[in-house]
Every structure is written in C-alpha cells, then in structure tokens.
Amino acid sequence: PDNFMPMFTIAIAELLNKDKKVMKYVFDTKKDMTIGPDNKDHNDGDFFWADISAFTVFSDPENCYEVMPKIFSYLTENTNLKQGDIYITLNDIKPHHVGRNGLVAGGLAFVTLEYWRRYMF
C-alpha cells in the first residue's frame, strides 16, 4: 500500500513507546527469501520479514509476548499478507553497541527497523 513504511514505522513507534522522529528503517525488496531451502509456502509467494532492533525494549520477555501479536495484527490488517507470510525478529541491543555522530550512542532512543519483502503487497 501507498505510504506503508512511514505508517508502519509510526505504528511501531507508538507500540514501543518511542519518538517517531528517531525511528529509522531499511526497506529492501526483490530478495529471494524463504524459510528453509525447499519451503513451498514462500518459494513463489509473498514473504515479509520485519527485523526490529531497539535499546532495552526487548530485554523483558513479557514485553515481547505483548508486542509480537500486535505487530502481526497490524501487518495482516494493513496489507494483503497472511500470518504465514510474515516473519518477525525482535533484537534487544545495548546502547553502547551503537555508534552515531562519531560516538557511542549512549542513552539515545533509537530503533532500527529492517524490512524485506519478496513481492509487492
């Protein structure tokens, strides 16, 4: 859909209680992707991978259990994707693992979103 990535980024920011102005994303299409070498479900069909990294947001397993279904719901309600077409990874990163402006990022609220999809929605 038109404006999908900006709208998805805003939805993720709200879900994670982050400032949407610091959200970043990489949107990469035309990837040959599947789960496993012979998976017929995604070999010739849609596949969407959201790889979401954030400072300390995902260190609490309960938070992951809470946000994961909401991300799936957003994607299935706002695209033509089915749950089986979606793969989500949540990565908890430490602020000292990220550099920005020549320095360690420190306590800067920063979320990186990487998305891949095989075909258009």
Short mmCIF file of C-alpha atoms in Angstrom, two decimals:
data_model
loop_
_atom_site.label_atom_id
_atom_site.label_comp_id
_atom_site.label_asym_id
_atom_site.label_seq_id
_atom_site.Cartn_x
_atom_site.Cartn_y
_atom_site.Cartn_z
CA PRO A 1 0.00 0.00 0.00
CA ASP A 2 0.99 3.62 -0.53
CA ASN A 3 2.86 5.12 2.44
CA PHE A 4 3.13 1.69 4.06
CA MET A 5 6.60 2.12 5.52
CA PRO A 6 6.02 5.55 7.11
CA MET A 7 2.71 4.33 8.56
CA PHE A 8 4.25 1.06 9.79
CA THR A 9 7.13 2.99 11.35
CA ILE A 10 4.67 5.25 13.20
CA ALA A 11 2.70 2.20 14.38
CA ILE A 12 5.88 0.54 15.69
CA ALA A 13 6.97 3.77 17.41
CA GLU A 14 3.63 4.02 19.17
CA LEU A 15 3.65 0.35 20.10
CA LEU A 16 7.17 0.61 21.55
CA ASN A 17 6.51 3.99 23.14
CA LYS A 18 9.30 5.63 21.09
CA ASP A 19 9.56 9.01 19.43
CA LYS A 20 8.68 8.51 15.75
CA LYS A 21 11.28 11.15 14.80
CA VAL A 22 14.13 8.83 15.83
CA MET A 23 12.78 5.77 14.02
CA LYS A 24 14.86 4.52 11.11
CA TYR A 25 14.17 1.83 8.56
CA VAL A 26 15.75 -0.01 5.69
CA PHE A 27 13.30 -1.22 3.09
CA ASP A 28 14.76 -3.80 0.75
CA THR A 29 12.73 -5.56 -1.92
CA LYS A 30 13.42 -8.13 -4.60
CA LYS A 31 15.09 -10.58 -2.22
CA ASP A 32 14.95 -14.31 -2.87
CA MET A 33 13.79 -15.43 0.57
CA THR A 34 12.26 -18.47 2.15
CA ILE A 35 12.36 -20.41 5.40
CA GLY A 36 14.38 -23.50 4.57
CA PRO A 37 15.69 -24.47 1.15
CA ASP A 38 12.55 -26.18 -0.18
CA ASN A 39 9.72 -24.40 1.60
CA LYS A 40 6.85 -24.32 -0.88
CA ASP A 41 4.89 -21.81 1.22
CA HIS A 42 7.26 -18.97 0.36
CA ASN A 43 9.17 -20.20 -2.66
CA ASP A 44 6.84 -18.46 -5.12
CA GLY A 45 4.77 -16.29 -2.79
CA ASP A 46 4.84 -13.29 -0.51
CA PHE A 47 7.35 -13.14 2.29
CA PHE A 48 7.79 -10.20 4.66
CA TRP A 49 10.50 -10.04 7.31
CA ALA A 50 10.49 -7.31 9.94
CA ASP A 51 13.77 -7.33 11.86
CA ILE A 52 13.29 -4.83 14.69
CA SER A 53 16.12 -3.70 16.95
CA ALA A 54 15.77 -1.37 19.91
CA PHE A 55 17.63 -0.27 23.02
CA THR A 56 16.46 -2.36 26.00
CA VAL A 57 12.86 -2.63 24.75
CA PHE A 58 13.02 -6.38 24.17
CA SER A 59 15.08 -7.39 27.22
CA ASP A 60 11.85 -8.23 29.07
CA PRO A 61 10.28 -11.39 27.57
CA GLU A 62 6.82 -10.26 28.71
CA ASN A 63 7.14 -7.17 26.53
CA CYS A 64 7.97 -9.37 23.52
CA TYR A 65 4.93 -11.58 24.21
CA GLU A 66 2.80 -8.44 24.37
CA VAL A 67 4.02 -6.64 21.23
CA MET A 68 4.50 -9.58 18.85
CA PRO A 69 0.78 -10.31 18.25
CA LYS A 70 0.13 -6.59 17.80
CA ILE A 71 2.76 -6.36 15.06
CA PHE A 72 1.24 -9.38 13.29
CA SER A 73 -2.22 -7.82 13.60
CA TYR A 74 -1.07 -4.52 12.15
CA LEU A 75 0.57 -6.25 9.19
CA THR A 76 -2.37 -8.53 8.38
CA GLU A 77 -4.91 -5.72 8.76
CA ASN A 78 -2.99 -3.19 6.65
CA THR A 79 -1.59 -5.40 3.87
CA ASN A 80 -2.56 -8.46 1.85
CA LEU A 81 -0.17 -10.60 3.88
CA LYS A 82 -1.29 -13.62 5.87
CA GLN A 83 0.34 -14.56 9.17
CA GLY A 84 2.22 -17.39 7.42
CA ASP A 85 3.82 -14.82 5.09
CA ILE A 86 5.30 -12.82 7.97
CA TYR A 87 8.50 -13.40 9.92
CA ILE A 88 9.40 -11.04 12.78
CA THR A 89 12.60 -10.88 14.80
CA LEU A 90 12.96 -8.67 17.88
CA ASN A 91 16.53 -7.72 18.80
CA ASP A 92 17.48 -6.13 22.09
CA ILE A 93 20.63 -4.05 21.68
CA LYS A 94 22.70 -2.25 24.26
CA PRO A 95 23.17 1.50 23.75
CA HIS A 96 26.95 1.10 23.83
CA HIS A 97 26.75 -1.26 20.82
CA VAL A 98 25.64 1.57 18.50
CA GLY A 99 27.66 4.50 17.22
CA ARG A 100 26.29 7.79 15.97
CA ASN A 101 27.95 11.12 15.17
CA GLY A 102 31.36 9.59 15.87
CA LEU A 103 30.46 8.46 19.38
CA VAL A 104 28.77 5.62 21.21
CA ALA A 105 25.05 6.35 21.08
CA GLY A 106 24.58 6.11 24.87
CA GLY A 107 21.01 6.57 26.03
CA LEU A 108 19.67 7.92 22.75
CA ALA A 109 16.25 6.47 21.98
CA PHE A 110 16.93 4.65 18.74
CA VAL A 111 15.07 1.92 16.94
CA THR A 112 16.23 0.41 13.70
CA LEU A 113 13.71 -1.37 11.55
CA GLU A 114 14.74 -3.55 8.67
CA TYR A 115 12.17 -4.93 6.33
CA TRP A 116 12.39 -7.27 3.43
CA ARG A 117 9.60 -8.40 1.21
CA ARG A 118 9.73 -10.59 -1.80
CA TYR A 119 6.81 -9.17 -3.75
CA MET A 120 4.62 -6.09 -3.59
CA PHE A 121 1.58 -6.32 -1.31
#
